[in-house]
mmCIF file of C-alpha atoms in Angstrom:
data_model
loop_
_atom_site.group_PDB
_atom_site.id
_atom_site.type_symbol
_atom_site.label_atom_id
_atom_site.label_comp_id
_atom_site.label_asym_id
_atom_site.label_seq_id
_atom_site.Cartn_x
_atom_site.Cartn_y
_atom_site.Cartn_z
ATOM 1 C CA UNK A 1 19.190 -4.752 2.405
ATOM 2 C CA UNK A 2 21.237 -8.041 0.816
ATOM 3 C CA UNK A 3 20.680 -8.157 -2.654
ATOM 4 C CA UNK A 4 18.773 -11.224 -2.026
ATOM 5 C CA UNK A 5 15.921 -9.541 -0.334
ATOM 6 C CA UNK A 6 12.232 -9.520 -1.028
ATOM 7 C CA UNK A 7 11.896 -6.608 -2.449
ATOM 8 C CA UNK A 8 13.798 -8.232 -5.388
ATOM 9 C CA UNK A 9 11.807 -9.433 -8.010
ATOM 10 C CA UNK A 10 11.934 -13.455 -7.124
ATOM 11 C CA UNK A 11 10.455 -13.638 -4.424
ATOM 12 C CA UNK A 12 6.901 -12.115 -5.815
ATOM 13 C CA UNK A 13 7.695 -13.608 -9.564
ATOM 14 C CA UNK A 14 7.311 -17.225 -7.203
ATOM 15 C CA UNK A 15 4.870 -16.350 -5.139
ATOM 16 C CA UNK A 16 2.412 -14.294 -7.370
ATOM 17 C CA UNK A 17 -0.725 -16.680 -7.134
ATOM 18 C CA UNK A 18 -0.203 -17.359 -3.763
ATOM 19 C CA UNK A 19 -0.408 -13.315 -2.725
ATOM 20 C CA UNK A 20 -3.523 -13.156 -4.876
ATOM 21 C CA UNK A 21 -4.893 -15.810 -2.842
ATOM 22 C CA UNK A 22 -3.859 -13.657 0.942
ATOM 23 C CA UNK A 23 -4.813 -10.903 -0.258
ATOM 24 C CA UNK A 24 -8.069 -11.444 -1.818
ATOM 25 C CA UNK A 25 -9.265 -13.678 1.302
ATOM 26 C CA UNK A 26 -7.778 -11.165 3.594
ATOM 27 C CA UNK A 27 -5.609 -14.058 5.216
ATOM 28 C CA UNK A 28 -2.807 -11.273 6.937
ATOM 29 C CA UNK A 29 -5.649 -8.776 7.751
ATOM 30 C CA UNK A 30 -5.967 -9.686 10.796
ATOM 31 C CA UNK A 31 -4.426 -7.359 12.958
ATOM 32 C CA UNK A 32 -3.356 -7.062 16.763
ATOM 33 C CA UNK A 33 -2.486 -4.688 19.377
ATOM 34 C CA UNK A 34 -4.553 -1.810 17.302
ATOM 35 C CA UNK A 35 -4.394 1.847 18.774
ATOM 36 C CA UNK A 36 -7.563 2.929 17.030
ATOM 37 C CA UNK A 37 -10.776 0.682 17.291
ATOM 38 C CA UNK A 38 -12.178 1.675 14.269
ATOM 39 C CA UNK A 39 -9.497 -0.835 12.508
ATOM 40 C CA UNK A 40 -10.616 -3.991 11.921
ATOM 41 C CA UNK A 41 -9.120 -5.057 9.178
ATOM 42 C CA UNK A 42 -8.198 -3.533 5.284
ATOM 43 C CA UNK A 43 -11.647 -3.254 4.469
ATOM 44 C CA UNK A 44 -11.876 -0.606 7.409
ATOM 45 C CA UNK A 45 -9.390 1.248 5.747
ATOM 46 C CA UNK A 46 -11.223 0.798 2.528
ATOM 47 C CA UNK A 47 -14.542 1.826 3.792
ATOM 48 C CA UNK A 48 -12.650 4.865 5.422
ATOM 49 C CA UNK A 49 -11.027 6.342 1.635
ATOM 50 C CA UNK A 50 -14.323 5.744 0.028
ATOM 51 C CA UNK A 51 -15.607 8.145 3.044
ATOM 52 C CA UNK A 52 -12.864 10.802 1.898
ATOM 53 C CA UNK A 53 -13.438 10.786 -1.537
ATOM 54 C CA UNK A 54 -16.400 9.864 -3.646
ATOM 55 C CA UNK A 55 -17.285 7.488 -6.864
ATOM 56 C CA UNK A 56 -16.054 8.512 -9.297
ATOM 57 C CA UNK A 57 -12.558 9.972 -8.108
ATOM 58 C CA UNK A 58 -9.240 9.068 -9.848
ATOM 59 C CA UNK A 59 -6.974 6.554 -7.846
ATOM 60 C CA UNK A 60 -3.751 4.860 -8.059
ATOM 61 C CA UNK A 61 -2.779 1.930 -6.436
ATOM 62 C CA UNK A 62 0.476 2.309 -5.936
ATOM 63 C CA UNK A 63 2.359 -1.408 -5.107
ATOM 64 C CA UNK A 64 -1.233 -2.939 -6.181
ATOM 65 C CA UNK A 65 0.206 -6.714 -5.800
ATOM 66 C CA UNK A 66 -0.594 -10.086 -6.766
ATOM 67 C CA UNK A 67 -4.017 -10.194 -8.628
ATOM 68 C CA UNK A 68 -4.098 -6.131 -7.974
ATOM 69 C CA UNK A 69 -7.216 -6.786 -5.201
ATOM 70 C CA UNK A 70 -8.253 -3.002 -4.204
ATOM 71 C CA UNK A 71 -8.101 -2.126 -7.516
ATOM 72 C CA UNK A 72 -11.066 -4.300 -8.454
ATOM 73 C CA UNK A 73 -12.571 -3.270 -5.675
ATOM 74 C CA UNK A 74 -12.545 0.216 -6.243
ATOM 75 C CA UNK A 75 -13.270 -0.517 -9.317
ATOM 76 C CA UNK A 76 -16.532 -2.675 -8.599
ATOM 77 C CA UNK A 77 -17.405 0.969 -6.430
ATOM 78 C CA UNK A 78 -17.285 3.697 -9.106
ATOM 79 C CA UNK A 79 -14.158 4.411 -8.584
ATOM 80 C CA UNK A 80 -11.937 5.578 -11.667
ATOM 81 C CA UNK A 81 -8.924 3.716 -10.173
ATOM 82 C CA UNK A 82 -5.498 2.372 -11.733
ATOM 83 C CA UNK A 83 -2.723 -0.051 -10.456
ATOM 84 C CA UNK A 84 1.286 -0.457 -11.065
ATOM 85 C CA UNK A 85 3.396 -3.116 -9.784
ATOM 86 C CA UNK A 86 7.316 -3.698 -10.181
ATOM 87 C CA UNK A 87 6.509 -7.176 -10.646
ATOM 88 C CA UNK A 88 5.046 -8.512 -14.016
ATOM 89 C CA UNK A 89 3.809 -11.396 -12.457
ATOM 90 C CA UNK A 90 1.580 -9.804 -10.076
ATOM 91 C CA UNK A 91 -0.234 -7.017 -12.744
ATOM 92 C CA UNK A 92 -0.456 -10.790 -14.952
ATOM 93 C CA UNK A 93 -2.499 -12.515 -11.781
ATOM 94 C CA UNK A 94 -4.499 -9.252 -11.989
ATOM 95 C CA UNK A 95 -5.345 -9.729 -15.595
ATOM 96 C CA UNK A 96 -6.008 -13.397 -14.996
ATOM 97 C CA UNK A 97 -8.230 -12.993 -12.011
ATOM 98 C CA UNK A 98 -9.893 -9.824 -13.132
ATOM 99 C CA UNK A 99 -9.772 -9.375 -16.741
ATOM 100 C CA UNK A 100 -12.264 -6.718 -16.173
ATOM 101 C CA UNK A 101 -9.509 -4.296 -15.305
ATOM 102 C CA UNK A 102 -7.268 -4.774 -18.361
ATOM 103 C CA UNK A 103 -6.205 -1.252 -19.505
ATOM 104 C CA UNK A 104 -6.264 -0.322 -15.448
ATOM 105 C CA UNK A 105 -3.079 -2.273 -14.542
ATOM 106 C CA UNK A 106 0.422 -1.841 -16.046
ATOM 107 C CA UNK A 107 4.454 -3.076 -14.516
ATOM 108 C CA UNK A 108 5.892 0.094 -13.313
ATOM 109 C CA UNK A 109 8.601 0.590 -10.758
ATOM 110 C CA UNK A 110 7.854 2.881 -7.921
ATOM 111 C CA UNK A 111 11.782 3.633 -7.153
ATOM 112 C CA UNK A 112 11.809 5.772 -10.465
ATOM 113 C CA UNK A 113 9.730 8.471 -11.260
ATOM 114 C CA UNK A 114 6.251 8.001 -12.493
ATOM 115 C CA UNK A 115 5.140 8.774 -15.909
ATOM 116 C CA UNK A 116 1.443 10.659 -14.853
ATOM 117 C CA UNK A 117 1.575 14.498 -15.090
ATOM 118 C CA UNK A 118 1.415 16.369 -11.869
ATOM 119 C CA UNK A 119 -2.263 16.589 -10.183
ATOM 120 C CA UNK A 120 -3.209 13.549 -12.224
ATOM 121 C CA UNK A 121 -5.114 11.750 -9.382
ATOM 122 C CA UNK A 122 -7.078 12.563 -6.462
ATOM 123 C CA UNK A 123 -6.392 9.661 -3.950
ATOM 124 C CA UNK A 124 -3.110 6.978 -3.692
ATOM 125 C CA UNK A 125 -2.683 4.026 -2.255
ATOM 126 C CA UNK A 126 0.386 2.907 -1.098
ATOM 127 C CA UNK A 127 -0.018 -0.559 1.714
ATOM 128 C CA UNK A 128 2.897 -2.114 2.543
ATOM 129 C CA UNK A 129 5.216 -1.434 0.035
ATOM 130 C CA UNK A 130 7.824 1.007 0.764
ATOM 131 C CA UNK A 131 8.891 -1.931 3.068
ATOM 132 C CA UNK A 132 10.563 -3.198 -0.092
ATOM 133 C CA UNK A 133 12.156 -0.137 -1.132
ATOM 134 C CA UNK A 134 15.718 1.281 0.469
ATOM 135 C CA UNK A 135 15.074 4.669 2.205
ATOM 136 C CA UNK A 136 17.014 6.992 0.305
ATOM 137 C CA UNK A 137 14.790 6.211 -2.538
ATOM 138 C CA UNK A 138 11.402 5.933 -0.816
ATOM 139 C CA UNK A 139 11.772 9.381 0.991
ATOM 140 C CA UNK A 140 13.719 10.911 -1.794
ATOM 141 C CA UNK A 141 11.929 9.856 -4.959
ATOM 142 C CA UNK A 142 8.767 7.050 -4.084
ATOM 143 C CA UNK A 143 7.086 9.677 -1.567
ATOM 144 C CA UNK A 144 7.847 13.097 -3.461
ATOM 145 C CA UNK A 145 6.254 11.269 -6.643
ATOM 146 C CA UNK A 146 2.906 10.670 -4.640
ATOM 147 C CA UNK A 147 2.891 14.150 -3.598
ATOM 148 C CA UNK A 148 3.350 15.695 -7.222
ATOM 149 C CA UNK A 149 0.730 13.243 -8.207
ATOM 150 C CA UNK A 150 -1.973 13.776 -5.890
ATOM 151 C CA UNK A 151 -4.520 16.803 -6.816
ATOM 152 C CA UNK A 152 -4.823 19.737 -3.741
ATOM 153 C CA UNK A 153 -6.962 18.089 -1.570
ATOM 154 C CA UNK A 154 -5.739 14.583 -2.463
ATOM 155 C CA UNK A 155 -5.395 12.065 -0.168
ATOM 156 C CA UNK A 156 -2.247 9.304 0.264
ATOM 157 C CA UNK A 157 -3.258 5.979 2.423
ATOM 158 C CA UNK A 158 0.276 4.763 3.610
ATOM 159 C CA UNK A 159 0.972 1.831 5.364
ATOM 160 C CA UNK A 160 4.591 0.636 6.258
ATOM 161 C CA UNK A 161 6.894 -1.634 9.022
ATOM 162 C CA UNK A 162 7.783 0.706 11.265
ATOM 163 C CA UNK A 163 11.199 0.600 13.409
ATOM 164 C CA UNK A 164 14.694 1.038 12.222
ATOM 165 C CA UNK A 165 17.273 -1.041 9.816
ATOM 166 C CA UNK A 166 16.011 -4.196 8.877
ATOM 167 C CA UNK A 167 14.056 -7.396 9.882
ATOM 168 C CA UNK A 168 13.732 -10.937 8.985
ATOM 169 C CA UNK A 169 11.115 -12.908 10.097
ATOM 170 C CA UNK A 170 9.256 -16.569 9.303
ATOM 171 C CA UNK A 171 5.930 -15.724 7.094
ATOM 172 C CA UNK A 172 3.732 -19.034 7.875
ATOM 173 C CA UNK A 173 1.657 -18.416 4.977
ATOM 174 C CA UNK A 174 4.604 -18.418 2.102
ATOM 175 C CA UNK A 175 6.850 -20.829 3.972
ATOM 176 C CA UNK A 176 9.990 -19.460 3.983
ATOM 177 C CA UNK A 177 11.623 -16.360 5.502
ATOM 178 C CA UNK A 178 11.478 -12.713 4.553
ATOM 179 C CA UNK A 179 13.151 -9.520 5.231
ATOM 180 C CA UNK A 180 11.630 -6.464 4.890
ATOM 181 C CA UNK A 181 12.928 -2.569 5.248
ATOM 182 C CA UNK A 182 11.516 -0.383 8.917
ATOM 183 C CA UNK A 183 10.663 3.402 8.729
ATOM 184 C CA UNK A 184 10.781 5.777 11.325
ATOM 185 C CA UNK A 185 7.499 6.825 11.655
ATOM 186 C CA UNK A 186 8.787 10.545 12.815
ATOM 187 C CA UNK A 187 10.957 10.837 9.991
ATOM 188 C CA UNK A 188 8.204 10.047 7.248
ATOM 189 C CA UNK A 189 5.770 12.257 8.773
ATOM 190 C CA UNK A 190 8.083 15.151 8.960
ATOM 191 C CA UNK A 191 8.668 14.476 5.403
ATOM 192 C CA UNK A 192 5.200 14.349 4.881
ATOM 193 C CA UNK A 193 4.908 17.608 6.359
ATOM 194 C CA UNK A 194 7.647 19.248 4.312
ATOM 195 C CA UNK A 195 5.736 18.042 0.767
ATOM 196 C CA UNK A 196 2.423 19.712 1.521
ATOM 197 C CA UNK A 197 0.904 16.560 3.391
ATOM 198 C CA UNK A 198 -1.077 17.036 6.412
ATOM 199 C CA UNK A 199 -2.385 13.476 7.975
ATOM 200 C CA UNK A 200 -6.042 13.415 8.422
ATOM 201 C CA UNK A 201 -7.186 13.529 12.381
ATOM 202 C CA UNK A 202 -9.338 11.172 13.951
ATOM 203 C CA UNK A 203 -13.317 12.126 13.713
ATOM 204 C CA UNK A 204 -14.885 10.388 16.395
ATOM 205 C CA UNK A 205 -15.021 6.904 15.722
ATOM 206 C CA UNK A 206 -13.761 7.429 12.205
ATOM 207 C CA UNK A 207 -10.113 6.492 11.190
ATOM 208 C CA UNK A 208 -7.461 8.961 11.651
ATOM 209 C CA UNK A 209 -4.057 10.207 12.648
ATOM 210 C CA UNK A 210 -1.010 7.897 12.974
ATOM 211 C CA UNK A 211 -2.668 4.181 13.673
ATOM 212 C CA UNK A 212 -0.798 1.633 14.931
ATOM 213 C CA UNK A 213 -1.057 -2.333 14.978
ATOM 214 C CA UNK A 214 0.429 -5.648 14.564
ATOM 215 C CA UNK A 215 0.309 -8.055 11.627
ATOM 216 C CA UNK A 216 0.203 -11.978 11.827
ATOM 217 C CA UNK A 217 3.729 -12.476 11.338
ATOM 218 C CA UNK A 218 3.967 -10.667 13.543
ATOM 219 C CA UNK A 219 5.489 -7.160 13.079
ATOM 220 C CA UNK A 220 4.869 -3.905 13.692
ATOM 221 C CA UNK A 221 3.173 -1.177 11.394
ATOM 222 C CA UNK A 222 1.193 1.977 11.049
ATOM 223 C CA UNK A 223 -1.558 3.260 8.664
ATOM 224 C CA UNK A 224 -1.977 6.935 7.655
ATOM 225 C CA UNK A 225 -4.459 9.232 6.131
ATOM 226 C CA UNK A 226 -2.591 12.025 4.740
ATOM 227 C CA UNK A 227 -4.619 14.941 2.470
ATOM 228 C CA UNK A 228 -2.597 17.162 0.656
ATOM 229 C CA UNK A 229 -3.300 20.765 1.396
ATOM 230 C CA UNK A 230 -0.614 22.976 -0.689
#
């Protein structure tokens, strides 16, 4: 990716109040072309983690965002849940829209390694943020670190553009365009695999295996359920 890609800090140190607005009123939830019918929207994935692991469980938010939404959420729900964000501009949205969650949200950068000893939590989030990450770090440091983290029987949500290289495309509700990093959606579930990760199948109506669907930009993505069993 050019140096002058989203991922860099500008574009979310603009933009910060603006993605708490999105994101708390679900404005690019709305999503198309979905392979599993149980996906509405993020709260169906939300609904679906608080099904795999109970009040009360320790959480990260990993890529929390703008005003750090989920995290109040989870927060509002039991859950004993923490955020980190590369960009000090989102985690001080968070603070300013939920000062209820000071202590629970802190600047970190997911491309280094993460300063929680191993089996520190038993569920991560991760949505739509190894988009803004290059590969060889994602695979080789971002997604290793989740797996160290998580507990046995810990469970990673990821979400992530899916193709190859990279894509630019106009993003109505900023304005301006963006470019964001694809993943081959074989080659981070064999990785997956190889750190102890097995994705979570569908049960019947409930959300499960590799889910695919397509944002309002629009562009393509896929949600996971993965629970880590070694």
């Amino acid at each position: 990716m050019s140096a002058d890609a989203d991922y860099s800090p500008a574009f979310y140190a603009r933009h910060a109040q603006r993605y708490a607005e999105v994101a708390h009123n679900f404005i690019q939830s709305v999503y198309d072309n979905v392979s599993h019918p149980g996906l509405r929207d993020d709260t169906s994935l939300i609904d679906r983690m608080m099904e795999l692991v109970p009040a009360g469980s320790r959480g990260l938010d990993a890529g929390c965002g703008g005003g750090a939404r989920d995290v109040f959420l989870y927060w509002q729900k039991g859950y004993d849940i923490y955020g980190v964000d590369a960009i000090e501009e989102n985690i001080a949205e968070a603070l300013r829209l939920h000062p209820e969650i000071a202590g629970r949200v802190s600047v970190t950068d997911l491309r280094e390694p993460l300063g929680y000893p191993d089996a520190s939590f038993d569920f991560i989030l991760c949505n739509a943020v190894i988009q803004h990450i290059d590969p060889e770090t994602a695979l080789g440091v971002t997604l290793p670190e989740f797996a160290r983290l998580l507990k046995k029987g810990g469970v990673l949500q990821l979400m992530f553009k899916i193709g190859r290289g990279i894509a630019t495309v106009y993003d109505r509700h900023y304005g301006e365009d963006r470019t964001f990093q694809l993943y081959d959606v074989d080659e981070v579930l064999a990785l997956l695999a190889d750190l102890g990760l097995d994705v979570i199948p569908e049960e019947g109506v409930k959300l499960g295996g590799v889910i695919y669907f397509t944002d309002p930009k629009p562009m393509e993505h896929c949600v996971l359920f993965a629970r880590k069993v070694v």
